[in-house]
CSV table of C-alpha atoms and ligand atoms in Angstrom, one decimal:
chain,number,residue,atom,x,y,z
A,18,MET,CA,82.2,-25.9,109.3
A,19,THR,CA,82.8,-29.4,108.2
A,20,LEU,CA,85.7,-31.8,107.4
A,21,ILE,CA,84.7,-35.3,106.1
A,22,LYS,CA,87.4,-37.9,105.7
A,23,SER,CA,86.4,-40.9,103.7
A,24,ILE,CA,88.0,-43.7,101.7
A,25,SER,CA,87.5,-41.7,98.5
A,26,GLY,CA,89.2,-38.5,99.8
A,27,ILE,CA,88.8,-35.6,102.1
A,28,ARG,CA,86.0,-33.0,101.7
A,29,GLY,CA,85.4,-29.8,103.7
A,30,THR,CA,84.6,-26.2,104.0
A,31,ILE,CA,87.2,-23.5,103.4
A,32,GLY,CA,88.2,-21.2,106.2
A,33,GLY,CA,88.1,-21.6,110.0
A,34,GLY,CA,90.1,-23.8,112.3
A,35,VAL,CA,92.4,-26.8,111.6
A,36,GLY,CA,90.8,-30.2,111.9
A,37,ASP,CA,87.2,-28.9,111.5
A,38,ASN,CA,87.6,-27.6,107.9
A,39,LEU,CA,89.6,-28.1,104.7
A,40,THR,CA,92.3,-25.7,105.9
A,41,PRO,CA,95.8,-25.5,104.3
A,42,ILE,CA,97.2,-27.6,107.1
A,43,ASP,CA,94.6,-30.3,106.6
A,44,THR,CA,95.2,-30.2,102.8
A,45,VAL,CA,99.0,-30.6,103.3
A,46,LYS,CA,98.6,-33.5,105.8
A,47,PHE,CA,96.2,-35.4,103.6
A,48,THR,CA,98.3,-34.9,100.4
A,49,THR,CA,101.4,-36.1,102.3
A,50,ALA,CA,99.5,-39.2,103.4
A,51,PHE,CA,98.5,-39.9,99.8
A,52,ALA,CA,102.1,-39.5,98.6
A,53,LYS,CA,103.2,-42.0,101.4
A,54,LEU,CA,100.6,-44.5,100.2
A,55,LEU,CA,101.9,-44.4,96.7
A,56,ALA,CA,105.5,-44.8,98.0
A,57,GLU,CA,104.4,-47.9,99.9
A,58,TYR,CA,102.8,-49.4,96.8
A,59,ASN,CA,105.9,-48.4,94.6
A,60,PRO,CA,108.9,-48.8,96.8
A,61,GLY,CA,112.0,-47.0,95.5
A,62,LYS,CA,110.2,-45.6,92.5
A,63,ARG,CA,110.3,-42.0,91.4
A,64,LEU,CA,106.5,-41.2,91.6
A,65,ARG,CA,104.5,-39.1,89.2
A,66,VAL,CA,101.0,-37.7,90.1
A,67,VAL,CA,98.5,-35.9,87.9
A,68,VAL,CA,96.8,-32.9,89.6
A,69,GLY,CA,93.7,-31.1,88.2
A,70,ARG,CA,90.9,-29.0,89.5
A,71,ASP,CA,87.5,-27.6,88.8
A,72,ALA,CA,87.0,-23.8,88.6
A,73,ARG,CA,85.8,-23.2,92.2
A,74,LEU,CA,87.0,-20.1,94.0
A,75,SER,CA,89.4,-22.0,96.3
A,76,GLY,CA,90.8,-24.0,93.5
A,77,GLU,CA,94.0,-22.1,93.0
A,78,MET,CA,94.8,-22.0,96.7
A,79,VAL,CA,94.2,-25.7,97.1
A,80,GLU,CA,96.1,-26.5,93.9
A,81,ASN,CA,99.2,-24.6,95.1
A,82,LEU,CA,99.1,-26.4,98.5
A,83,VAL,CA,98.7,-29.9,96.9
A,84,VAL,CA,101.3,-29.3,94.2
A,85,GLY,CA,103.8,-27.9,96.6
A,86,THR,CA,103.3,-30.7,99.1
A,87,LEU,CA,103.8,-33.4,96.4
A,88,LEU,CA,107.0,-31.7,95.3
A,89,GLY,CA,108.1,-31.7,98.9
A,90,CYS,CA,107.4,-35.4,99.2
A,91,GLY,CA,109.7,-36.0,96.2
A,92,VAL,CA,106.8,-36.6,93.8
A,93,ASP,CA,106.8,-35.2,90.3
A,94,VAL,CA,103.6,-33.5,89.3
A,95,ILE,CA,101.8,-33.4,86.0
A,96,ASN,CA,99.6,-30.3,86.5
A,97,VAL,CA,96.6,-30.4,84.1
A,98,GLY,CA,95.2,-27.2,85.7
A,99,LEU,CA,91.5,-26.6,85.0
A,100,CYS,CA,90.2,-30.0,84.1
A,101,THR,CA,87.2,-32.2,84.6
A,102,THR,CA,87.1,-35.2,86.9
A,103,PRO,CA,86.9,-37.6,84.0
A,104,GLY,CA,89.7,-35.6,82.3
A,105,VAL,CA,92.0,-36.1,85.2
A,106,GLU,CA,91.1,-39.8,85.3
A,107,VAL,CA,92.0,-40.2,81.7
A,108,ALA,CA,95.2,-38.2,82.1
A,109,VAL,CA,96.5,-40.5,84.8
A,110,VAL,CA,96.4,-43.4,82.4
A,111,ALA,CA,97.5,-41.4,79.3
A,112,LYS,CA,100.6,-40.0,81.2
A,113,GLY,CA,101.4,-43.3,82.8
A,114,ALA,CA,101.2,-41.7,86.2
A,115,ASP,CA,101.2,-43.5,89.6
A,116,GLY,CA,98.1,-41.7,90.8
A,117,GLY,CA,96.0,-38.6,90.6
A,118,ILE,CA,94.4,-35.9,92.7
A,119,ILE,CA,91.2,-34.1,91.6
A,120,LEU,CA,90.4,-30.9,93.4
A,121,THR,CA,86.7,-30.5,93.4
A,122,ALA,CA,83.7,-30.7,95.7
A,123,SER,CA,81.6,-31.9,92.8
A,124,HIS,CA,78.0,-30.5,93.1
A,125,ASN,CA,78.6,-28.9,96.5
A,126,PRO,CA,78.3,-25.1,96.9
A,127,LYS,CA,81.2,-22.7,96.6
A,128,GLN,CA,82.5,-22.8,100.2
A,129,TRP,CA,83.4,-26.5,99.7
A,130,ASN,CA,86.4,-28.2,98.2
A,131,ALA,CA,87.8,-31.7,98.3
A,132,LEU,CA,90.7,-33.9,97.3
A,133,LYS,CA,89.6,-37.0,95.4
A,134,LEU,CA,92.2,-39.7,95.1
A,135,LEU,CA,93.0,-41.9,92.1
A,136,GLY,CA,95.3,-44.9,91.6
A,137,SER,CA,97.4,-45.6,88.6
A,138,ALA,CA,94.4,-46.9,86.6
A,139,GLY,CA,92.8,-43.5,86.9
A,140,GLU,CA,90.1,-45.0,89.1
A,141,PHE,CA,89.1,-44.1,92.7
A,142,LEU,CA,91.1,-45.9,95.4
A,143,SER,CA,89.9,-49.2,96.7
A,144,ASP,CA,88.4,-49.5,100.1
A,145,ALA,CA,91.7,-50.9,101.5
A,146,GLU,CA,93.8,-48.1,99.9
A,147,GLY,CA,91.5,-45.4,101.1
A,148,LYS,CA,91.6,-46.7,104.6
A,149,ARG,CA,95.4,-46.8,104.5
A,150,VAL,CA,95.5,-43.1,103.4
A,151,LEU,CA,93.3,-42.3,106.4
A,152,ALA,CA,95.6,-44.2,108.7
A,153,LEU,CA,98.7,-42.5,107.3
A,154,ALA,CA,97.0,-39.1,107.7
A,155,GLU,CA,96.2,-40.0,111.3
A,156,SER,CA,99.8,-41.1,112.0
A,157,ASN,CA,101.0,-37.6,111.3
A,158,ASP,CA,104.3,-38.8,109.8
A,159,LEU,CA,105.2,-35.5,108.2
A,160,THR,CA,108.7,-36.1,106.9
A,161,TYR,CA,109.8,-34.9,103.5
A,162,ALA,CA,112.3,-35.5,100.7
A,163,PRO,CA,115.9,-34.0,100.9
A,164,ILE,CA,116.9,-31.2,98.6
A,165,ASP,CA,118.2,-33.4,95.7
A,166,GLU,CA,115.0,-35.5,95.6
A,167,ILE,CA,112.2,-32.8,95.6
A,168,GLY,CA,109.8,-33.1,92.7
A,169,VAL,CA,109.4,-31.1,89.5
A,170,VAL,CA,106.2,-29.9,87.8
A,171,GLU,CA,105.3,-30.5,84.2
A,172,GLU,CA,102.5,-28.1,83.1
A,173,CYS,CA,100.0,-29.8,80.9
A,174,SER,CA,97.1,-27.3,80.5
A,175,ASP,CA,95.8,-28.6,77.1
A,176,PHE,CA,94.8,-32.1,78.4
A,177,ASN,CA,91.1,-31.2,78.0
A,178,ASP,CA,91.6,-31.3,74.2
A,179,GLU,CA,93.3,-34.7,74.5
A,180,HIS,CA,90.3,-36.0,76.5
A,181,ILE,CA,87.9,-34.6,73.8
A,182,ASP,CA,90.0,-36.3,71.1
A,183,LYS,CA,89.6,-39.7,72.9
A,184,VAL,CA,85.8,-39.2,73.3
A,185,LEU,CA,85.4,-38.4,69.6
A,186,ALA,CA,87.5,-41.4,68.7
A,187,LEU,CA,85.1,-43.9,70.4
A,188,ASP,CA,83.6,-46.4,67.9
A,189,LEU,CA,80.0,-45.5,68.9
A,190,VAL,CA,80.5,-41.8,68.6
A,191,ASP,CA,79.6,-40.6,65.1
A,192,VAL,CA,80.7,-37.0,64.6
A,193,GLU,CA,79.6,-37.0,61.0
A,194,ALA,CA,76.1,-38.0,61.8
A,195,VAL,CA,75.8,-35.4,64.6
A,196,HIS,CA,77.3,-32.7,62.3
A,197,LYS,CA,74.7,-33.6,59.6
A,198,ALA,CA,71.9,-33.4,62.1
A,199,GLY,CA,72.6,-29.7,62.6
A,200,PHE,CA,71.8,-29.6,66.3
A,201,LYS,CA,71.5,-26.4,68.3
A,202,VAL,CA,72.3,-27.1,72.0
A,203,VAL,CA,72.2,-24.8,75.1
A,204,VAL,CA,74.9,-25.5,77.7
A,205,ASP,CA,74.7,-24.6,81.4
A,206,ALA,CA,78.0,-25.4,83.2
A,207,VAL,CA,77.4,-23.3,86.3
A,208,ASN,CA,80.5,-21.3,85.6
A,209,SER,CA,82.9,-24.1,86.2
A,210,VAL,CA,85.3,-26.0,83.9
A,211,GLY,CA,82.4,-27.6,81.9
A,212,GLY,CA,81.8,-24.1,80.5
A,213,VAL,CA,85.1,-24.5,78.5
A,214,VAL,CA,85.1,-28.2,77.8
A,215,ILE,CA,81.5,-29.0,76.8
A,216,PRO,CA,81.1,-26.2,74.2
A,217,ARG,CA,84.5,-27.2,72.8
A,218,LEU,CA,83.3,-30.8,72.5
A,219,LEU,CA,80.0,-29.8,70.9
A,220,GLU,CA,81.7,-27.5,68.4
A,221,ARG,CA,84.1,-30.3,67.4
A,222,MET,CA,80.9,-32.3,66.6
A,223,GLY,CA,79.5,-29.4,64.4
A,224,VAL,CA,76.9,-28.4,66.9
A,225,GLU,CA,75.7,-24.8,67.3
A,226,VAL,CA,76.2,-23.9,70.9
A,227,VAL,CA,74.3,-21.3,73.1
A,228,LYS,CA,76.2,-20.8,76.3
A,229,ILE,CA,74.8,-19.8,79.7
A,230,ASN,CA,77.0,-19.8,82.8
A,231,CYS,CA,80.0,-21.0,80.8
A,232,GLU,CA,82.7,-18.6,82.2
A,233,PRO,CA,84.9,-20.7,84.5
A,234,THR,CA,85.0,-18.1,87.2
A,235,GLY,CA,83.8,-20.3,90.1
A,236,GLN,CA,81.0,-17.9,90.8
A,237,PHE,CA,78.2,-20.5,90.6
A,238,ALA,CA,75.2,-19.0,89.0
A,239,HIS,CA,72.8,-21.3,90.8
A,240,ASN,CA,73.1,-24.2,93.3
A,241,PRO,CA,75.5,-26.4,91.3
A,242,GLU,CA,73.6,-29.7,91.8
A,243,PRO,CA,72.0,-30.5,88.4
A,244,ILE,CA,68.5,-31.2,89.7
A,245,PRO,CA,65.3,-29.7,88.3
A,246,GLU,CA,64.8,-26.9,90.9
A,247,ASN,CA,68.2,-25.5,90.0
A,248,LEU,CA,67.7,-25.6,86.2
A,249,THR,CA,64.9,-23.1,85.5
A,250,GLU,CA,67.1,-20.8,83.5
A,251,ILE,CA,68.3,-23.3,80.9
A,252,SER,CA,64.7,-24.6,80.6
A,253,GLU,CA,63.6,-21.2,79.5
A,254,VAL,CA,66.5,-20.6,77.2
A,255,VAL,CA,66.1,-24.0,75.4
A,256,HIS,CA,62.5,-23.2,74.7
A,257,ALA,CA,63.2,-19.5,73.7
A,258,GLU,CA,66.1,-20.4,71.4
A,259,GLY,CA,64.2,-23.2,69.7
A,260,ALA,CA,67.1,-25.5,70.6
A,261,ASP,CA,67.1,-29.3,70.2
A,262,LEU,CA,68.2,-29.9,73.7
A,263,GLY,CA,69.9,-28.5,76.8
A,264,VAL,CA,73.0,-29.9,78.5
A,265,VAL,CA,73.7,-29.3,82.1
A,266,VAL,CA,76.8,-30.5,84.0
A,267,ASP,CA,78.0,-30.2,87.6
A,268,PRO,CA,81.2,-28.3,88.5
A,269,ASP,CA,83.5,-31.3,87.8
A,270,VAL,CA,81.6,-32.6,84.8
A,271,ASP,CA,80.9,-36.2,85.9
A,272,ARG,CA,77.1,-35.7,86.0
A,273,LEU,CA,75.0,-34.9,83.0
A,274,ALA,CA,71.4,-33.7,83.0
A,275,LEU,CA,69.4,-33.1,79.8
A,276,VAL,CA,66.6,-30.7,78.9
A,277,GLN,CA,64.1,-31.6,76.2
A,278,GLU,CA,63.4,-29.3,73.2
A,279,THR,CA,60.2,-28.3,75.0
A,280,GLY,CA,62.2,-26.9,77.9
A,281,GLU,CA,61.0,-29.8,80.1
A,282,MET,CA,63.6,-31.9,82.0
A,283,PHE,CA,64.5,-35.2,80.3
A,284,GLY,CA,64.9,-36.5,83.9
A,285,GLU,CA,68.4,-37.1,85.4
A,286,GLU,CA,67.6,-40.8,85.8
A,287,TYR,CA,67.0,-41.0,82.0
A,288,THR,CA,70.5,-39.7,81.0
A,289,LEU,CA,72.0,-43.2,81.7
A,290,VAL,CA,68.9,-45.0,80.4
A,291,ALA,CA,69.0,-43.3,77.0
A,292,VAL,CA,72.8,-43.6,76.6
A,293,ALA,CA,72.6,-47.3,77.6
A,294,ASP,CA,69.8,-48.0,75.2
A,295,TYR,CA,72.0,-46.6,72.4
A,296,VAL,CA,75.1,-48.5,73.5
A,297,LEU,CA,73.1,-51.8,74.0
A,298,SER,CA,71.6,-51.5,70.5
A,299,HIS,CA,75.1,-51.8,69.0
A,300,THR,CA,76.9,-53.8,71.6
A,301,PRO,CA,74.5,-56.1,73.5
A,302,GLY,CA,75.5,-57.0,77.0
A,303,SER,CA,74.8,-56.4,80.7
A,304,THR,CA,74.4,-53.2,82.7
A,305,VAL,CA,74.9,-52.0,86.2
A,306,SER,CA,73.7,-49.1,88.3
A,307,ASN,CA,73.4,-48.5,92.0
A,308,LEU,CA,70.4,-49.6,94.1
A,309,SER,CA,68.9,-46.1,94.3
A,310,SER,CA,68.8,-45.7,90.5
A,311,SER,CA,65.8,-46.1,88.2
A,312,ARG,CA,64.5,-49.5,87.3
A,313,ALA,CA,64.2,-48.1,83.7
A,314,LEU,CA,67.8,-49.2,83.1
A,315,ARG,CA,66.9,-52.8,84.0
A,316,ASP,CA,63.8,-52.7,81.7
A,317,VAL,CA,65.7,-51.2,78.8
A,318,THR,CA,68.6,-53.8,79.3
A,319,VAL,CA,66.2,-56.7,79.4
A,320,ALA,CA,64.3,-55.4,76.3
A,321,ARG,CA,67.7,-55.5,74.5
A,322,GLY,CA,68.3,-59.1,75.6
A,323,GLY,CA,70.8,-58.3,78.4
A,324,SER,CA,70.9,-58.7,82.1
A,325,TYR,CA,71.0,-56.0,84.8
A,326,GLU,CA,72.7,-55.9,88.2
A,327,ALA,CA,72.6,-53.4,91.0
A,328,ALA,CA,75.6,-52.3,93.1
A,329,ALA,CA,75.8,-50.6,96.5
A,330,VAL,CA,75.7,-46.8,96.2
A,331,GLY,CA,79.1,-45.2,95.4
A,332,GLU,CA,81.0,-44.9,92.2
A,333,VAL,CA,83.7,-47.4,93.2
A,334,ASN,CA,81.0,-50.0,94.0
A,335,VAL,CA,79.4,-49.6,90.6
A,336,VAL,CA,82.7,-49.9,88.9
A,337,THR,CA,83.6,-53.0,90.8
A,338,LYS,CA,80.3,-54.7,89.9
A,339,MET,CA,80.7,-53.6,86.3
A,340,LYS,CA,84.1,-55.2,86.1
A,341,ALA,CA,82.8,-58.4,87.8
A,342,THR,CA,79.8,-58.7,85.4
A,343,GLY,CA,81.6,-57.4,82.2
A,344,ALA,CA,79.0,-54.7,81.8
A,345,VAL,CA,79.1,-52.8,78.5
A,346,ILE,CA,77.7,-49.7,80.2
A,347,GLY,CA,76.6,-48.6,83.7
A,348,GLY,CA,76.6,-45.7,86.1
A,349,GLU,CA,74.4,-43.8,88.4
A,350,GLY,CA,70.8,-42.5,88.1
A,351,ASN,CA,72.1,-39.0,89.0
A,352,GLY,CA,73.3,-38.5,85.5
A,353,GLY,CA,76.6,-40.5,85.8
A,354,VAL,CA,77.4,-42.4,82.7
A,355,ILE,CA,80.3,-45.0,83.0
A,356,TYR,CA,81.3,-46.4,79.6
A,357,PRO,CA,84.2,-48.9,79.9
A,358,ALA,CA,85.1,-48.7,76.3
A,359,SER,CA,86.3,-45.2,77.3
A,360,HIS,CA,87.3,-45.6,81.0
A,361,TYR,CA,85.8,-46.7,84.3
A,362,GLY,CA,84.6,-43.4,85.6
A,363,ARG,CA,81.5,-41.2,85.3
A,364,ASP,CA,82.1,-39.0,82.3
A,365,ALA,CA,79.6,-36.3,81.0
A,366,LEU,CA,81.6,-35.8,77.8
A,367,VAL,CA,81.2,-39.4,76.9
A,368,GLY,CA,77.5,-39.1,77.8
A,369,VAL,CA,77.0,-36.1,75.6
A,370,ALA,CA,78.8,-37.6,72.6
A,371,LEU,CA,76.9,-40.9,72.8
A,372,LEU,CA,73.5,-39.2,73.4
A,373,LEU,CA,73.9,-36.8,70.4
A,374,THR,CA,74.9,-39.7,68.2
A,375,HIS,CA,71.8,-41.6,69.4
A,376,LEU,CA,69.6,-38.6,68.7
A,377,ALA,CA,71.1,-38.0,65.3
A,378,LYS,CA,70.8,-41.6,64.2
A,379,SER,CA,67.3,-42.1,65.5
A,380,GLY,CA,66.1,-38.8,63.9
A,381,LYS,CA,63.9,-38.3,66.9
A,382,LYS,CA,63.3,-35.3,69.1
A,383,MET,CA,64.4,-35.5,72.8
A,384,SER,CA,60.7,-35.6,73.9
A,385,GLU,CA,60.1,-38.5,71.4
A,386,LEU,CA,63.1,-40.4,72.7
A,387,ARG,CA,62.0,-39.9,76.3
A,388,ALA,CA,58.5,-41.1,75.5
A,389,GLU,CA,60.0,-44.5,74.4
A,390,TYR,CA,61.3,-45.3,77.8
A,391,PRO,CA,59.3,-46.8,80.6
A,392,GLU,CA,57.7,-44.2,82.9
A,393,TYR,CA,59.0,-44.2,86.5
A,394,TYR,CA,59.1,-41.7,89.3
A,395,ILE,CA,61.4,-41.6,92.3
A,396,SER,CA,60.3,-40.1,95.6
A,397,LYS,CA,63.1,-39.1,98.0
A,398,ASN,CA,62.2,-38.9,101.7
A,399,LYS,CA,63.8,-39.3,105.0
A,400,ILE,CA,62.7,-40.1,108.6
A,401,GLU,CA,64.4,-38.5,111.5
A,402,LEU,CA,64.8,-40.8,114.6
A,403,THR,CA,65.8,-40.0,118.1
A,404,PRO,CA,69.5,-40.8,118.8
A,405,GLU,CA,68.7,-43.7,121.2
A,406,ILE,CA,67.0,-45.7,118.4
A,407,ASP,CA,69.2,-48.4,117.0
A,408,VAL,CA,68.9,-47.7,113.2
A,409,ASP,CA,70.5,-51.0,112.2
A,410,LYS,CA,67.8,-52.9,114.2
A,411,VAL,CA,65.1,-50.9,112.5
A,412,LEU,CA,66.5,-51.9,109.1
A,413,TRP,CA,66.8,-55.5,110.2
A,414,GLU,CA,63.2,-55.5,111.3
A,415,ILE,CA,62.0,-54.1,108.0
A,416,LEU,CA,64.1,-56.7,106.1
A,417,ASN,CA,62.4,-59.5,108.1
A,418,ARG,CA,59.0,-58.2,107.3
A,419,TYR,CA,59.6,-58.4,103.6
A,420,THR,CA,61.3,-61.7,103.1
A,421,ASP,CA,58.5,-62.8,100.7
A,422,TYR,CA,59.8,-60.2,98.3
A,423,ASN,CA,63.1,-59.7,96.5
A,424,VAL,CA,65.1,-58.1,99.3
A,425,THR,CA,68.7,-56.8,98.9
A,426,ASP,CA,70.8,-55.9,102.0
A,427,ILE,CA,74.2,-55.1,100.5
A,428,ASP,CA,73.6,-51.4,101.2
A,429,GLY,CA,70.8,-50.6,103.6
A,430,VAL,CA,67.7,-52.5,102.7
A,431,LYS,CA,66.0,-52.6,99.3
A,432,VAL,CA,62.7,-54.3,98.7
A,433,ASP,CA,61.7,-54.9,95.0
A,434,PHE,CA,58.0,-55.2,94.3
A,435,GLU,CA,56.4,-55.9,91.0
A,436,ASP,CA,55.6,-52.3,90.2
A,437,GLY,CA,58.3,-50.5,92.1
A,438,TRP,CA,60.9,-50.6,94.9
A,439,VAL,CA,61.8,-48.9,98.1
A,440,HIS,CA,65.4,-48.4,99.3
A,441,LEU,CA,66.3,-47.5,102.9
A,442,ARG,CA,69.7,-46.3,103.9
A,443,LYS,CA,71.0,-45.0,107.1
A,444,SER,CA,73.0,-41.8,107.4
A,445,ASN,CA,76.5,-42.2,108.8
A,446,THR,CA,76.4,-38.9,110.5
A,447,GLU,CA,72.8,-38.4,111.8
A,448,PRO,CA,70.0,-40.6,113.2
A,449,ILE,CA,68.3,-40.5,109.9
A,450,ILE,CA,67.0,-43.2,107.5
A,451,ARG,CA,66.8,-42.0,103.9
A,452,ILE,CA,63.9,-43.6,102.0
A,453,TYR,CA,63.9,-43.6,98.2
A,454,SER,CA,61.0,-45.3,96.4
A,455,GLU,CA,60.1,-45.7,92.7
A,456,ALA,CA,56.8,-46.5,91.0
A,457,HIS,CA,55.1,-45.8,87.7
A,458,THR,CA,53.5,-42.6,89.2
A,459,LEU,CA,54.8,-40.1,91.7
A,460,GLU,CA,51.7,-40.6,93.8
A,461,ASP,CA,52.4,-44.4,94.1
A,462,ALA,CA,56.1,-43.7,94.9
A,463,ASN,CA,55.1,-41.3,97.6
A,464,LYS,CA,52.5,-43.7,98.9
A,465,MET,CA,55.1,-46.5,99.1
A,466,ALA,CA,57.5,-44.3,101.0
A,467,GLN,CA,54.8,-43.2,103.4
A,468,GLY,CA,53.8,-46.8,104.1
A,469,ILE,CA,57.4,-47.6,105.1
A,470,ILE,CA,57.7,-44.4,107.2
A,471,ASN,CA,54.6,-45.5,109.1
A,472,GLU,CA,56.0,-48.9,109.5
A,473,ILE,CA,59.2,-47.5,110.9
A,474,LYS,CA,57.3,-45.4,113.3
A,475,ASP,CA,55.3,-48.4,114.5
A,476,ILE,CA,58.5,-50.4,115.0
A,477,CYS,CA,60.0,-47.6,117.1
A,478,ASN,CA,56.9,-47.2,119.2
A,479,LEU,CA,56.9,-51.0,119.9
A,480,TRP,CA,60.3,-50.7,121.5
B,4,MG,MG1,80.5,-34.3,90.2
């Protein structure tokens, strides 16, 4: 039973009591707050909001609540129905809407759902806007539009095709080259909306598609987070089918993981690396990812003559840094590709189309492509502290011990060494420090993390 309110939206479990879960009442309250925010930003304007959802089991229920509430607020709704997160983002701009709401709990299991909020640029709300929505939700101002002002719904169920059209029209996407290459690709979309959209995109590129878990029933066939332990099935199918690669997306299709023709993982960190390498080879420039993403992006960027910068964790932070630095490509190491020539949001369709073009033009196999990139391994650990420990003080102490190195403190503490890095972040909900480390071997990455864990234990014992 959980309800998490943050500046990017509200996320919670279905069922149970009001205030502790994403119940109908909580959904209505939060949707009302978002409508009031848009009204504050656009005084006197007749508002239009795009609503779309992934295929999870609670999707229809939450959609009906959200759409009904917006209408009650006097807001017109453009309902794109079953749609990806990037699809809704693109729809907000394409339809000239004032905002958007995506109904998805991303990679979280079936009992979860969430409302993710977009502004008129089709991008996540800023920190200030997000805080204002939370304040409005807290104020409990539940007043609605009079009868002559209630909203109307425009159904727009074919927007996924419009999104695909836009992806295929990108300058660096070469449909003809991909078609000629005659690829065979296995798709695992964990029975959400990607099961409809990704095969359609691939077929438009002349790719032979083998579908597993591509029925958008919301019955997730495995844990929906696209990480290796959840991807054993596609690994076997890619190998057995003699396919060129496997494509895995999460339920709302903003994360992309790839499987090599051998059935081995390409590595989620390397989705962005490979796509960026291709983009940089045609449009040199700078790149951005978050502090917990692989250094391989920096290496590939520098090798192409560009510069790399790291942002605090969180898509909105990456996007802000990308705009500030004029990055040609960026994203997150979890398989999130952000390509500004398309739009400022993680988009697995864009990732697939660029990656296949890269593969077709290079004439290489996935395993050969992977072998070209620097070898790094990330180790993910955490240390649990007792509640009386001041976690910020621990991080401050670590920071002071490593001032001889390149230390970043915009988001926890990150120390960059010559052959790797370690990034410490505190949890906002538990007395935990998460410790991510990266090195050229997993053994070294583990060793680096263990060293820091021991240091933290020492610091805590000293107090
Ligand atoms: Mg997602």
